[in-house]
Structures are given as structure tokens and as C-alpha cells.
mmCIF file of C-alpha atoms in Angstrom:
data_model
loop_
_atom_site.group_PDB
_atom_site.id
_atom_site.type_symbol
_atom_site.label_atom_id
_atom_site.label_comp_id
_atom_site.label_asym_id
_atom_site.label_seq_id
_atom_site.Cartn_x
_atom_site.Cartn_y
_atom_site.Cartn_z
ATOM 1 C CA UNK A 390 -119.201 -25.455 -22.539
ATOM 2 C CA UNK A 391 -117.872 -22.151 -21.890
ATOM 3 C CA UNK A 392 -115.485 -23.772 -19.126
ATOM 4 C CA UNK A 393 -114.391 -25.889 -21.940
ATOM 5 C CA UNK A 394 -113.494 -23.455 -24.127
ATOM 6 C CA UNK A 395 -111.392 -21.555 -21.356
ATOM 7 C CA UNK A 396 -109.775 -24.991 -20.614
ATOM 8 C CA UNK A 397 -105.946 -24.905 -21.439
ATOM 9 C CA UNK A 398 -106.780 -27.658 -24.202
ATOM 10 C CA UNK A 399 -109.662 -26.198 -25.465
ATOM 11 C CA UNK A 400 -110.774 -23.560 -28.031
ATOM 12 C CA UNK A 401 -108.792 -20.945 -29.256
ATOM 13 C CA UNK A 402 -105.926 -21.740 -26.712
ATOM 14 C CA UNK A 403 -106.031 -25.211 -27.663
ATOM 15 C CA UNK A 404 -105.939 -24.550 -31.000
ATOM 16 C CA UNK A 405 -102.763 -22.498 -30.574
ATOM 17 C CA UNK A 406 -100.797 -25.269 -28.312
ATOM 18 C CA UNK A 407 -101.840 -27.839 -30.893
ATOM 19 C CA UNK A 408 -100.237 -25.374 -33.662
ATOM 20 C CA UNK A 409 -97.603 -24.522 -31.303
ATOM 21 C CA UNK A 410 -97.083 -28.196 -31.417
ATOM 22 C CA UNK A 411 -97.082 -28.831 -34.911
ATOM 23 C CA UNK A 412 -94.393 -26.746 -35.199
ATOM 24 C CA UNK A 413 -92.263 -27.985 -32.802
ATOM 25 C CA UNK A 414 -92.722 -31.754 -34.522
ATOM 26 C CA UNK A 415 -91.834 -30.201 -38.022
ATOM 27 C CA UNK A 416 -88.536 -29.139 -36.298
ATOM 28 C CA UNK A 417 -88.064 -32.027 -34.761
ATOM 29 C CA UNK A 418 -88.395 -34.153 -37.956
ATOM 30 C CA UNK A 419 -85.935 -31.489 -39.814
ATOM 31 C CA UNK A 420 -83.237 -31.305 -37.170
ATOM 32 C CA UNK A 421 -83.791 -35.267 -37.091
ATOM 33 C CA UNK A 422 -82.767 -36.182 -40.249
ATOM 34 C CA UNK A 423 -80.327 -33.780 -41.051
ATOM 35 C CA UNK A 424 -78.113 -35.898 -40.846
ATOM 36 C CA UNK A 425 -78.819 -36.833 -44.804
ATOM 37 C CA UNK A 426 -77.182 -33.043 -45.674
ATOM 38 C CA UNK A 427 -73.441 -33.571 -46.893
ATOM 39 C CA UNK A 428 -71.720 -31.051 -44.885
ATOM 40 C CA UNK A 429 -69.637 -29.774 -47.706
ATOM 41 C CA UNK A 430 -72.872 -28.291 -49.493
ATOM 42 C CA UNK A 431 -74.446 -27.328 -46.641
ATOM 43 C CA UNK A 432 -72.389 -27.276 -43.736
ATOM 44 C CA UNK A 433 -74.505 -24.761 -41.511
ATOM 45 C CA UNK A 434 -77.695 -26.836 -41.961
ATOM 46 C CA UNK A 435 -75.859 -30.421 -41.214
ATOM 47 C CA UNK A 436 -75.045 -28.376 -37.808
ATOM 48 C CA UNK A 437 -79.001 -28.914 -37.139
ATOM 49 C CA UNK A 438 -78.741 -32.131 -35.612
ATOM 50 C CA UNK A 439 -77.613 -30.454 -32.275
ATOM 51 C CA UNK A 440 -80.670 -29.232 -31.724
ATOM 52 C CA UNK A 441 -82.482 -32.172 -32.309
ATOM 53 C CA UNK A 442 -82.950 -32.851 -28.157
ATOM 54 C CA UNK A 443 -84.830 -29.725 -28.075
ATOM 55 C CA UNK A 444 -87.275 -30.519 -30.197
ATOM 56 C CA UNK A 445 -87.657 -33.698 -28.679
ATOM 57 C CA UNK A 446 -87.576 -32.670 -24.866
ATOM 58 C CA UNK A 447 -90.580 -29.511 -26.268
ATOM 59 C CA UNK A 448 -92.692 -32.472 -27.932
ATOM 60 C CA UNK A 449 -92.866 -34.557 -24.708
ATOM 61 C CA UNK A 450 -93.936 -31.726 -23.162
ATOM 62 C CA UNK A 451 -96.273 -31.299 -25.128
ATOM 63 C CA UNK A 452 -97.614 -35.061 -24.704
ATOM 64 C CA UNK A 453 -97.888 -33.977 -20.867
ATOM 65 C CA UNK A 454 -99.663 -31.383 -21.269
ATOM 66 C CA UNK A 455 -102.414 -33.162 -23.667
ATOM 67 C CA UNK A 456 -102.426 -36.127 -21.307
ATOM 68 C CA UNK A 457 -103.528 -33.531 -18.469
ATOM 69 C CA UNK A 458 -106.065 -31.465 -20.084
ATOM 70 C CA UNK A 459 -106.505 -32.920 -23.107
ATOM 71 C CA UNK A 460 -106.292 -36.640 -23.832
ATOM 72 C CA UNK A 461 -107.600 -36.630 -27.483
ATOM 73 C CA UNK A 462 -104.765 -33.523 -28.447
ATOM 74 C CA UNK A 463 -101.902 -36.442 -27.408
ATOM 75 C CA UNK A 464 -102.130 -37.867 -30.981
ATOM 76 C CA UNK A 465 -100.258 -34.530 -31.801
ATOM 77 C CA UNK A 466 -97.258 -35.567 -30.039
ATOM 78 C CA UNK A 467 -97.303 -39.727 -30.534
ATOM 79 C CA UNK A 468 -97.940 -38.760 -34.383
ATOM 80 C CA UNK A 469 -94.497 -36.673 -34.185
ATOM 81 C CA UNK A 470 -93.118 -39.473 -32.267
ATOM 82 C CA UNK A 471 -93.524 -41.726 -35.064
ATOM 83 C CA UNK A 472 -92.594 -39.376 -38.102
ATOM 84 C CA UNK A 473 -88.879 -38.627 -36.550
ATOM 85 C CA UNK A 474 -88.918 -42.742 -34.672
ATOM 86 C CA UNK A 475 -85.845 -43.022 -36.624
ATOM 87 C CA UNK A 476 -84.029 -39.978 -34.917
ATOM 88 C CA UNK A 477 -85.539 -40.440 -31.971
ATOM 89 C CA UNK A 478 -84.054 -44.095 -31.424
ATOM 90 C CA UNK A 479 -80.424 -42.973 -32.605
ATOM 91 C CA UNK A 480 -80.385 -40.307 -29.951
ATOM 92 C CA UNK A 481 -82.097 -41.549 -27.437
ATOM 93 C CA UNK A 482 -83.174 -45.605 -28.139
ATOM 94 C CA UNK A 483 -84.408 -47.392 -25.165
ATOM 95 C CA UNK A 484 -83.371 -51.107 -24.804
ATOM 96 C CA UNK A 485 -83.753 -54.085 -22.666
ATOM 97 C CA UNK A 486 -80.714 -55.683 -23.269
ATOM 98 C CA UNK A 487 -79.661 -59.054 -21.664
ATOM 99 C CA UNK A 488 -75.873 -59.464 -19.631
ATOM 100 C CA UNK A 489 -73.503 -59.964 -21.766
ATOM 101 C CA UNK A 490 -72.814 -64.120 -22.735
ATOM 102 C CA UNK A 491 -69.212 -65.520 -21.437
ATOM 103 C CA UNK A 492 -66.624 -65.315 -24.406
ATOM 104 C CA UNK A 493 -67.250 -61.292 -25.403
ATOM 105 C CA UNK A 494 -64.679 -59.279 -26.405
ATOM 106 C CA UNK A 495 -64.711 -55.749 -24.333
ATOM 107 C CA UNK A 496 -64.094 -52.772 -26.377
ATOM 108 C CA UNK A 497 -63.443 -49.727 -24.411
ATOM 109 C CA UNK A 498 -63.147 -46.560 -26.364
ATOM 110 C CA UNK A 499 -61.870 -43.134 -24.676
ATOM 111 C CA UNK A 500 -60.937 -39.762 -25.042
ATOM 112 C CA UNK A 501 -58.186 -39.359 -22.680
ATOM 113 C CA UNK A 502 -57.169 -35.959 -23.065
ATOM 114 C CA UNK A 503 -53.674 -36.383 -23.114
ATOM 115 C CA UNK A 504 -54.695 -38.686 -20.020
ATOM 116 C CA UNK A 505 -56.208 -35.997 -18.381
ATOM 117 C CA UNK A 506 -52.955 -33.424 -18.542
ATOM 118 C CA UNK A 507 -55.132 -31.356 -21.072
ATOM 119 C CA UNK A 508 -58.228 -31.036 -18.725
ATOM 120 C CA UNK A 509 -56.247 -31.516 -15.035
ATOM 121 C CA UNK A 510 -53.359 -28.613 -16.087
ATOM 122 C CA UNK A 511 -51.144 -30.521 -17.630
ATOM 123 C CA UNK A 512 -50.792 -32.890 -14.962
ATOM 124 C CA UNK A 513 -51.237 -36.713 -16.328
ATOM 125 C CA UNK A 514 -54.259 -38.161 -14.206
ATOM 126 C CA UNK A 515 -52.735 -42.089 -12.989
ATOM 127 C CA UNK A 516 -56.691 -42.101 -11.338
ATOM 128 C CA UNK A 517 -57.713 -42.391 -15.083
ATOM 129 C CA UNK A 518 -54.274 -44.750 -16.076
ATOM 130 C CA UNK A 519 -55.213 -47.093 -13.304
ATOM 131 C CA UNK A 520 -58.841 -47.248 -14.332
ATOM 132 C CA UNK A 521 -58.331 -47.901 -17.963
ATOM 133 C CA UNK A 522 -55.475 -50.850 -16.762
ATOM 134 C CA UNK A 523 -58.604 -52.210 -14.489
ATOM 135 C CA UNK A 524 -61.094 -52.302 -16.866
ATOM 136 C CA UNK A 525 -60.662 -55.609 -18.116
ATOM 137 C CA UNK A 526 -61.323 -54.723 -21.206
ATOM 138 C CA UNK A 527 -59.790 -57.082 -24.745
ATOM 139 C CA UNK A 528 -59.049 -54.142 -26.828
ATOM 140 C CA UNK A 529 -58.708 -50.640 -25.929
ATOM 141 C CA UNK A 530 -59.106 -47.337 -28.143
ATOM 142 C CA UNK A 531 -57.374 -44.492 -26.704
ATOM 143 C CA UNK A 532 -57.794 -40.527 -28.770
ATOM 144 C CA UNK A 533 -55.423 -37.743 -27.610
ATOM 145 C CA UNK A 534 -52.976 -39.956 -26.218
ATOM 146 C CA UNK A 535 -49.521 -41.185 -26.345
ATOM 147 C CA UNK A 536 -46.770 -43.720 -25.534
ATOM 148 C CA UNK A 537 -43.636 -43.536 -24.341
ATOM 149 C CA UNK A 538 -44.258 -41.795 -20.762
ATOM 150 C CA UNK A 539 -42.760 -43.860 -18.064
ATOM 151 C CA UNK A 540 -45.227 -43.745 -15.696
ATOM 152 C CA UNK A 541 -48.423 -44.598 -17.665
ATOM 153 C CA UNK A 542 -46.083 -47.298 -19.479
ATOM 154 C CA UNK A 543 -45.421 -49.140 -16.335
ATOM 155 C CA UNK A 544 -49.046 -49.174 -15.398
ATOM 156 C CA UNK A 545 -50.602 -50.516 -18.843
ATOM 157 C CA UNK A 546 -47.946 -52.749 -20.441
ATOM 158 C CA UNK A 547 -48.240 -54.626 -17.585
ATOM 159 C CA UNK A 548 -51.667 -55.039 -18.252
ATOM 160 C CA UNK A 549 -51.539 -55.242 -22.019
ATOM 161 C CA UNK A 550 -49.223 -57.839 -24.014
ATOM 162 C CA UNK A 551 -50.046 -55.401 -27.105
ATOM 163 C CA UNK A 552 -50.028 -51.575 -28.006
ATOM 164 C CA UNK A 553 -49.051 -49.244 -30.973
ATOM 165 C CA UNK A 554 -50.198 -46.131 -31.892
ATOM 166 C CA UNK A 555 -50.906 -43.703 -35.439
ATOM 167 C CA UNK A 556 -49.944 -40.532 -35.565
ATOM 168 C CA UNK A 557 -52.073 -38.028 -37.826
ATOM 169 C CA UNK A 558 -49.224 -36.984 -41.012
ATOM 170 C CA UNK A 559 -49.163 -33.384 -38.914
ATOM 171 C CA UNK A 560 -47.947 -34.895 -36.014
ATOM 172 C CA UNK A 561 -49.506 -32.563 -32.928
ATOM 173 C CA UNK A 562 -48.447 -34.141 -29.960
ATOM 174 C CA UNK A 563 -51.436 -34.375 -27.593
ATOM 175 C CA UNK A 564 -53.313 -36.152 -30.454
ATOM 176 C CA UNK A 565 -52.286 -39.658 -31.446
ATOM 177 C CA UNK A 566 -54.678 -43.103 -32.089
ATOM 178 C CA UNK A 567 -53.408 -45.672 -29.395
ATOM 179 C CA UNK A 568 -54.509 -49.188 -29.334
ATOM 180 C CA UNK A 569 -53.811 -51.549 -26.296
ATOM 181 C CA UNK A 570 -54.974 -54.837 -27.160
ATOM 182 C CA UNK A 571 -54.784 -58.715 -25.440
ATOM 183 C CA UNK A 572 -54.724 -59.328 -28.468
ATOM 184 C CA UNK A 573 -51.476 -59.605 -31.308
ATOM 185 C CA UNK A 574 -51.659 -56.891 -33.474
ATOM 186 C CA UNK A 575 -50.230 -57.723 -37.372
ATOM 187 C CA UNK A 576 -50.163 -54.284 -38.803
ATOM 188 C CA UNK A 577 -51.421 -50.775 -38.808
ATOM 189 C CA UNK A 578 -53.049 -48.378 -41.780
ATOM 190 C CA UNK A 579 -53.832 -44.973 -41.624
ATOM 191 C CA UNK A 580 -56.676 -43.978 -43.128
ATOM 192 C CA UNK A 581 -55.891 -40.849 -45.171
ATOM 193 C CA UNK A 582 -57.928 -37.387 -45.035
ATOM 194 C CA UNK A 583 -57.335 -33.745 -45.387
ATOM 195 C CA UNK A 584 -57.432 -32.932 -41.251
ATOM 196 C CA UNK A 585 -55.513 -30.149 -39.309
ATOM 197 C CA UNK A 586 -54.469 -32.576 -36.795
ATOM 198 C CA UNK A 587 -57.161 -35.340 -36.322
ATOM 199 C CA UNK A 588 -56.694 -38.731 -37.634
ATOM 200 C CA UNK A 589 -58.210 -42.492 -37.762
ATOM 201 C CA UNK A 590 -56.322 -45.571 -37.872
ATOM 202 C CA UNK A 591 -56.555 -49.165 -38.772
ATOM 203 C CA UNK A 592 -55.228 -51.806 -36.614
ATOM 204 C CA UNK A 593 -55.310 -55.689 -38.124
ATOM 205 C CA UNK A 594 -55.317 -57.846 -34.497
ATOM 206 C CA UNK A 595 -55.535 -62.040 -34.652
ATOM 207 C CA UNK A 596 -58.398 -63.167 -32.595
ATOM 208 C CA UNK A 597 -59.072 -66.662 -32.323
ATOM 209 C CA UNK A 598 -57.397 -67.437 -36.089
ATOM 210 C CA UNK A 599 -59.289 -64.805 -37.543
ATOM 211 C CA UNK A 600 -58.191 -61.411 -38.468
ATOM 212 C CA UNK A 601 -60.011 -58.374 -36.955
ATOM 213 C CA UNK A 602 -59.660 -54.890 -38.076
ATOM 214 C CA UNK A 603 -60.503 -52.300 -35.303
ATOM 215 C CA UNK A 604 -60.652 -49.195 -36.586
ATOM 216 C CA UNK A 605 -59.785 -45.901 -33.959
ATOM 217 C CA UNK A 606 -61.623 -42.205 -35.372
ATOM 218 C CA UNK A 607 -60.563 -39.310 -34.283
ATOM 219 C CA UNK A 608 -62.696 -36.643 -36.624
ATOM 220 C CA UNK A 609 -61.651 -33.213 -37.137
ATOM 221 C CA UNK A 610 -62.450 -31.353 -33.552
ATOM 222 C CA UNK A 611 -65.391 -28.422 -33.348
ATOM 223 C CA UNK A 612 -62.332 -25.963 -32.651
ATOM 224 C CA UNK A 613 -64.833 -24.528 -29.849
ATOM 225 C CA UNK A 614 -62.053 -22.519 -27.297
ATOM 226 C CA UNK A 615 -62.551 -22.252 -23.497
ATOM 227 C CA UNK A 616 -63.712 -18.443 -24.298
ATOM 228 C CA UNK A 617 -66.480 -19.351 -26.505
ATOM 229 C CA UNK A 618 -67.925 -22.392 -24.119
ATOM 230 C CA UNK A 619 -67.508 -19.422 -21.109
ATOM 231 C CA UNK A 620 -69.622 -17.310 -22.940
ATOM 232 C CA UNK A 621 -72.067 -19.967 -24.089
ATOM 233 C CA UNK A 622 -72.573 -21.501 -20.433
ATOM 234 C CA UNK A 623 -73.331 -17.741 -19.622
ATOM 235 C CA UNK A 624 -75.915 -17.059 -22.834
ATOM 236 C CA UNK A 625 -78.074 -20.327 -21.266
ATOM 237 C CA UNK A 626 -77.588 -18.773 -18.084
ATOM 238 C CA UNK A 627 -79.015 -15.015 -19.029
ATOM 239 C CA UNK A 628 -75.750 -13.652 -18.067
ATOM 240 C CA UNK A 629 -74.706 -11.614 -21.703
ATOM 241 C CA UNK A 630 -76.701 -9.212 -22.988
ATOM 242 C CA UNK A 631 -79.236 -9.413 -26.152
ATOM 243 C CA UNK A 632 -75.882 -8.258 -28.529
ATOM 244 C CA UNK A 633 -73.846 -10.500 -27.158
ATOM 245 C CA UNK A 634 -75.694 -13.577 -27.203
ATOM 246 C CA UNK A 635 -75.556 -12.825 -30.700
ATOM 247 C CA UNK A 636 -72.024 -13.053 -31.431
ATOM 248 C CA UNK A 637 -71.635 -16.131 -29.230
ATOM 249 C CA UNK A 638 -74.372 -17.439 -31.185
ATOM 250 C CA UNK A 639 -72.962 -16.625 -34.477
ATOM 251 C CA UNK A 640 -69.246 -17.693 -33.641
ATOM 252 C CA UNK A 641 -70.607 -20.839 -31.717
ATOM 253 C CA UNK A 642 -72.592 -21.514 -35.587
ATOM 254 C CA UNK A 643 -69.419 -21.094 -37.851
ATOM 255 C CA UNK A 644 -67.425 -22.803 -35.851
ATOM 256 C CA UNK A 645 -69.665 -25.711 -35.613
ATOM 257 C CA UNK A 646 -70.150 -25.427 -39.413
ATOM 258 C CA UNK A 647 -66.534 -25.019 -40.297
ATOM 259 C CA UNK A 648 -65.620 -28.146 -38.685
ATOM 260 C CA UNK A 649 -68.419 -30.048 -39.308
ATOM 261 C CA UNK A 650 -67.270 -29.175 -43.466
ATOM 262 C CA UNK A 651 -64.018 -30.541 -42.864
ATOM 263 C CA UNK A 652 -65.308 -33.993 -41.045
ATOM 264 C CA UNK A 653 -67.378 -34.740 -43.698
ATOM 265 C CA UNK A 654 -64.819 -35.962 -46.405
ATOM 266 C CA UNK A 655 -62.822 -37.858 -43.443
ATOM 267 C CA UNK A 656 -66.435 -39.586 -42.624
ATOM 268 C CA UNK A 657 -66.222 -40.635 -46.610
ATOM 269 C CA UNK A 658 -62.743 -41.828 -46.272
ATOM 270 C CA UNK A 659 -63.492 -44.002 -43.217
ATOM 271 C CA UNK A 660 -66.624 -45.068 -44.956
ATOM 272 C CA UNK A 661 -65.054 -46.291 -48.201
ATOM 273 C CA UNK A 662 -62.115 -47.920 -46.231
ATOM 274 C CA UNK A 663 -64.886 -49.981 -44.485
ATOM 275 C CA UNK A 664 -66.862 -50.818 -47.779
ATOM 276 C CA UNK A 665 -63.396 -52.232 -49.101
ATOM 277 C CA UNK A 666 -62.702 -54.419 -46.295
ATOM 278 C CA UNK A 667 -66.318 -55.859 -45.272
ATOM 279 C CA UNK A 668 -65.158 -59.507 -45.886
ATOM 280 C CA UNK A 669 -63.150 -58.837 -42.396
ATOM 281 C CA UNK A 670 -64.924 -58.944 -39.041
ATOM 282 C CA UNK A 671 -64.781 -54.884 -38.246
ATOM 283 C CA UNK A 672 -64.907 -52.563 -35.336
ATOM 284 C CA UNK A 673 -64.964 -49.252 -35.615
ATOM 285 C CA UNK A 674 -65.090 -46.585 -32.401
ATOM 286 C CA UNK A 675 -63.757 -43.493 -31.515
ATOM 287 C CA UNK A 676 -64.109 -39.546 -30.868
ATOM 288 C CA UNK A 677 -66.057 -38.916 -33.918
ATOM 289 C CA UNK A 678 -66.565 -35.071 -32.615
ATOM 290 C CA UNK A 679 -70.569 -35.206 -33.666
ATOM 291 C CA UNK A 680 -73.603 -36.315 -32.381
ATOM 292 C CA UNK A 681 -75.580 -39.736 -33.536
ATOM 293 C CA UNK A 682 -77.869 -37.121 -35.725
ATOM 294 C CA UNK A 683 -74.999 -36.318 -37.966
ATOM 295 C CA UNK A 684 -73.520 -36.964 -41.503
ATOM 296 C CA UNK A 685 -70.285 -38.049 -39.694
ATOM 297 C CA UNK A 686 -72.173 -40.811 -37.540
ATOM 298 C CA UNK A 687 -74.650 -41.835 -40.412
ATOM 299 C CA UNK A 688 -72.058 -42.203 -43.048
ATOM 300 C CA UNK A 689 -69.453 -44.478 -41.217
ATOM 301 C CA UNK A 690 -72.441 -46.056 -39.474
ATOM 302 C CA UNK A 691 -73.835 -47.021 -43.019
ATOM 303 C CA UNK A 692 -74.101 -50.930 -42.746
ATOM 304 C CA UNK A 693 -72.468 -50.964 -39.730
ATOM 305 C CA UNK A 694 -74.764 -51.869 -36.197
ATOM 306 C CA UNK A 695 -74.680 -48.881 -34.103
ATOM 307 C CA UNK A 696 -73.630 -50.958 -30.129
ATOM 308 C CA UNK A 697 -75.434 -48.069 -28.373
ATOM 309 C CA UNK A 698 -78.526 -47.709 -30.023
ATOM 310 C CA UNK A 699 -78.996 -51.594 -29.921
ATOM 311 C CA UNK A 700 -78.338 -51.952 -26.417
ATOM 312 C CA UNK A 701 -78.152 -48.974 -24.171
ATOM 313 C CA UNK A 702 -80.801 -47.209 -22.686
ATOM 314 C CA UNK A 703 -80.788 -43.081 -22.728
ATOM 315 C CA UNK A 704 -79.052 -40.323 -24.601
ATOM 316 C CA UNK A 705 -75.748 -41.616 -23.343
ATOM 317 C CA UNK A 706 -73.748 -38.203 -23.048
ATOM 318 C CA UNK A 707 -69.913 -38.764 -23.377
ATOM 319 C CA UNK A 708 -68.618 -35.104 -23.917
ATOM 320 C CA UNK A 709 -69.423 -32.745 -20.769
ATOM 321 C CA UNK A 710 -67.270 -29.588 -21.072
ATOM 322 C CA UNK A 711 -68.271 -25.856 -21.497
ATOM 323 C CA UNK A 712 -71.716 -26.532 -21.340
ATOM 324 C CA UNK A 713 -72.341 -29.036 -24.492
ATOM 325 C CA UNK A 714 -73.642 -32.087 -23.391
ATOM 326 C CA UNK A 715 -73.389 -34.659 -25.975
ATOM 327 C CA UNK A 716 -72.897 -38.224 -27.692
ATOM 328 C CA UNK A 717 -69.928 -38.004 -29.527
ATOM 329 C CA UNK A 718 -67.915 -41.394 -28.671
ATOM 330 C CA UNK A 719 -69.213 -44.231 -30.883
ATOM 331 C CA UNK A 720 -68.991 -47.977 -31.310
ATOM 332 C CA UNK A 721 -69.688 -49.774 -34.425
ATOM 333 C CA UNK A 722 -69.431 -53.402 -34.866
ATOM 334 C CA UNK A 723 -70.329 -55.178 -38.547
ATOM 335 C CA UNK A 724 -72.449 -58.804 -39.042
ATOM 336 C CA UNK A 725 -69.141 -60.868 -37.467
ATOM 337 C CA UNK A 726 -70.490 -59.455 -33.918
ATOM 338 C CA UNK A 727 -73.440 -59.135 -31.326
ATOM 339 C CA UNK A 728 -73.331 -56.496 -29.320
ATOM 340 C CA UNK A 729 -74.302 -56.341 -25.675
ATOM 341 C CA UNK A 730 -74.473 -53.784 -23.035
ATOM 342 C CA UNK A 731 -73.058 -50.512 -24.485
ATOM 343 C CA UNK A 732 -72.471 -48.267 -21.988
ATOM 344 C CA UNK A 733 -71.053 -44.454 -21.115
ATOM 345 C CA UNK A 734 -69.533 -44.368 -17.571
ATOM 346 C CA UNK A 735 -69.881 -41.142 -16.483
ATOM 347 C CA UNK A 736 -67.888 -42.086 -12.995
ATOM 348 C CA UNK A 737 -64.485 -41.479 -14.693
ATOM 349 C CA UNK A 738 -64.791 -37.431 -14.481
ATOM 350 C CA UNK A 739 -60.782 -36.765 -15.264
ATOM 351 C CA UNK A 740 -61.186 -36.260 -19.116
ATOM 352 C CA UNK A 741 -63.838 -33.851 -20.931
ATOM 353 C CA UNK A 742 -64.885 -37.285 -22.264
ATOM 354 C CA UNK A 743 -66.605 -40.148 -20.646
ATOM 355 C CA UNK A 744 -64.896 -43.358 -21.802
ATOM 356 C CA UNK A 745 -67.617 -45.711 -24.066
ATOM 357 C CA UNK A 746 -67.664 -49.369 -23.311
ATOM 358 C CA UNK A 747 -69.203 -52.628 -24.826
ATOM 359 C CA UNK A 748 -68.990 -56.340 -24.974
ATOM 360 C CA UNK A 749 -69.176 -57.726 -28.452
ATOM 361 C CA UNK A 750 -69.891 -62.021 -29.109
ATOM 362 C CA UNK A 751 -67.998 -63.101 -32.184
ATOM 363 C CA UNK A 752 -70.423 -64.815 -34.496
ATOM 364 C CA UNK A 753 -69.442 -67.877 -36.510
ATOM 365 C CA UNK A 754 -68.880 -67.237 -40.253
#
């Protein structure tokens, strides 16, 4: 009995993992739905969802260690499990989808970076032009891009019949919404928001007799220099001091919040464009610049179907740079689709983005 009570599970110790756990799975369900805060009101808290993983990752540790030494103690964990199920599928949902039926569209959404000039210095990246003119894809949603350069021109009209692009009303020039479609395209809307540079964009394409709107996000961006990811790969790392973790810390948190303020009305605006035009079949992707537990992803994902979390299997990271590792490339589709095999390919490495793929079946009406 006494051996027991030594145990790692058992007696006082156990009784301080399973608080230990408790704690973690209160976290966990906070940081998990977070995502209901309206960033304007609270735009530091709405940041939580970041740190929903870590929760997550500590709680199946947790179930691990109760498995080992104590079996009965893994109700802790599966109990936790359940409460946040909701998070816990739109971050990481598991799925055992079937191949994709003949007759799919292919949506293929991507963060180019200026097609790589902005992450390969300044120099465009035709390994990336090439792969996006290979894909095969129907309709593709480019962020931080641009036409008119000769030599990505040549590559993609060729493989294109369609393109045209929005530009945000404060035109920057590394950040414009390009569409290359198979696919005619009848018009274009911008979606109006307050934004320092970001923008979305409607584009109205004729598929098979019906109209399709596909609309391309590009949500305000974290604002998150090279200086401050340096010095937050170095805080994980143990490499600054006490003090200075704590000013990387607190810059990393307003910047976060700051941002995250400004995409909440755009999320609105994207949102309410969608409610008015439901009666269309709809697509929606893009760079949304936050993670599937955030107001951003929740609110333009209201009534929508979420490709990933349907079909894909794992967190899906799509943004890889300075140390953040996140989901923040999205694909939406409404009730005029069925989606099939979403999918982040993490072999294209010349953009701080992974492009985001997925087949979609139109449904009949």
C-alpha cells in the first residue's frame, strides 16, 4: 500500500498531477473557445487561441502518463477531450476521407510572397511559378502577388485562359488578390474594410451555367518584423535573458492584439458579404493571418463548411517563418459543394506560406 502511495499516480503525487491536470484542461477549454471574444472588446484575450496547441499537446501528456501508472486517472484527460471536442477538431480534426470523385473543381489557395521575391531577396522564385502552372488546379487564389511581370506571365497565361486581380484602396505593391481561373470570370467586387494594406476580393466566375463567387481574404497581417520572430525563436530556445523574454513577450502580445483588433471588423465585412449572397454557390479561401481558433476563422466560417477540418488529417501548418508554426490559409466552401481531400503541401518551401489545396464536387441545386 505504501508502494502505492509512492507510485507516480498515487497519493499525494497523484493527487497533484490530477490537479495539475485539471488545470491544464480548464486552459485548454478557455484558449479553445476564444474564439467567441470579438477582438475589438477584447483584443488581447481573442489572442488566446494561439496557445490553444499547448494545452492540448500538455493534456495528452497527461493521458500517457495515466495510461502508464494510472489507468483509472485517464478519465481526467478523455473528460477534457470531450469538453474542448469542438476546438480540438478545428485545430487538429482527424479524417478518413475518400479520393476525390472525377468532375471536382481544384482550388488552390497560396501565399506567394510576392512569388517568393519577399522571402528569396527579392528575387521572384519561377520553382514556385512553375509549380503553381503544374498544379492542375480549376481556380487559383494567389495573396501578395501581382500581374504584369513578364516572366511569371509567360509561364501562367499559358496555363490559365483567365486572371485578374484586386488591389486593396492603399495600393502597396507586394500585396494584391490574384485569381487565375479555367474558368470565365464576369466581374470583380471588393469587399470594403478599414485595413492598412490587406484586402479581400470577390470574383463572379461561370461554371457549368452557374455563377460562382470565389471569394480571395487577405486579413490585416500580425505586423510581427524579422527582429521580433529573431528574438522569439531565441526566448524558446533559452537564449535571452529573464528581462528580455519579457519584452519579446510583451511586444510579441500587442502586436498580436493590435492586429488581431483590426481583422476583426474585416472578418464582419466578409461575413455579411457572404450572408447577402448565400443564394450563389460560394468559395471563400485565403491568408486569413489567424489560426482556426480565432474570431477571424469562426466568423467568416459561420455557415460555411470548413474543407480542412472535414477532410484532412493533422494540424495542417501553412505559415512556417520566425518560429510560429501555424494554420492560417483557409478554405471554405457553402451547401453547393463537397469537399474532398484538403491538403497543406509543405514540399513547396519558397514562400513563408505553404500553398492550401482541395477538390470540391458541385452539388445539384
Amino acid at each position: 500500500m505504501s508502494k502505492r502511495k509512492n507510485s507516480p499516480g498515487g497519493g499525494l503525487i497523484g493527487g497533484i498531477i490530477g490537479g495539475a491536470n485539471i488545470g491544464t484542461i480548464v486552459m485548454m477549454v478557455v484558449t479553445g473557445y476564444s474564439d467567441r471574444l470579438n477582438p475589438v472588446d477584447h483584443p488581447i484575450l481573442s489572442t488566446l487561441g494561439l496557445s490553444f496547441p499547448v494545452f492540448l499537446f500538455l493534456n495528452l501528456l497527461f493521458l500517457v502518463f495515466w495510461l502508464f501508472f494510472r489507468k483509472r486517472g485517464a478519465w481526467i484527460p478523455i473528460i477534457g477531450m470531450l469538453l474542448a471536442y469542438g476546438p480540438v477538431r478545428t485545430y487538429c480534426p482527424v479524417n478518413f476521407s475518400p479520393e476525390h470523385p472525377d468532375s471536382c473543381i481544384q482550388i488552390l489557395s497560396f501565399n506567394t510572397n510576392n512569388f517568393g521575391a519577399g522571402y528569396h531577396e527579392g528575387e521572384v522564385q519561377m520553382d514556385l511559378v512553375n509549380y503553381i502552372a503544374r498544379s492542375q488546379a480549376d481556380i487559383v487564389c494567389l495573396q501578395e502577388s501581382q500581374l504584369g511581370r513578364a516572366e511569371i506571365d509567360a509561364v501562367l497565361d499559358s496555363a490559365y485562359a483567365y486572371h485578374d486581380s484586386i488591389l486593396t484602396p492603399r495600393y502597396l505593391k507586394a500585396d494584391v488578390s490574384v485569381i487565375y481561373s479555367k474558368y470565365p470570370i464576369i466581374k470583380k467586387q471588393l469587399i470594403p474594410y478599414a485595413s492598412r494594406g490587406n484586402c479581400s476580393g470577390a470574383f463572379f466566375l461561370k461554371i457549368d451555367g452557374d455563377t460562382v463567387i470565389v471569394i480571395n481574404n487577405h486579413l490585416e497581417t500580425t505586423g510581427l518584423s524579422n527582429t521580433v520572430g529573431d528574438g522569439f525563436k531565441k526566448m524558446i530556445k533559452g537564449d535571452e535573458n529573464i528581462n528580455q523574454s519579457r519584452h519579446t513577450s510583451r511586444l510579441i502580445l500587442s502586436q498580436l492584439a493590435q492586429s488581431c483588433k483590426i481583422r476583426g471588423p474585416q472578418a464582419d465585412s466578409v461575413h455579411a458579404f457572404i450572408e447577402r449572397h448565400r443564394r450563389y454557390p460560394l468559395i471563400v479561401c485565403g491568408d486569413f493571418n489567424d489560426s482556426p481558433i480565432s474570431y477571424a476563422h469562426r466568423t467568416i466560417g459561420r455557415g460555411l463548411t470548413d474543407c480542412y477540418v472535414t477532410t484532412a488529417t493533422g494540424p495542417g501548418i501553412s505559415y512556417h517563418l520566425n518560429g510560429f508554426f501555424v494554420r492560417i490559409d483557409h478554405i471554405f466552401c457553402n451547401r453547393f459543394f463537397k469537399p474532398y481531400e484538403c491538403r497543406v503541401d509543405t514540399k513547396m518551401k519558397d514562400s513563408d506560406h505553404y500553398p492550401i489545396r482541395c477538390w470540391l464536387k458541385k452539388q445539384r441545386k
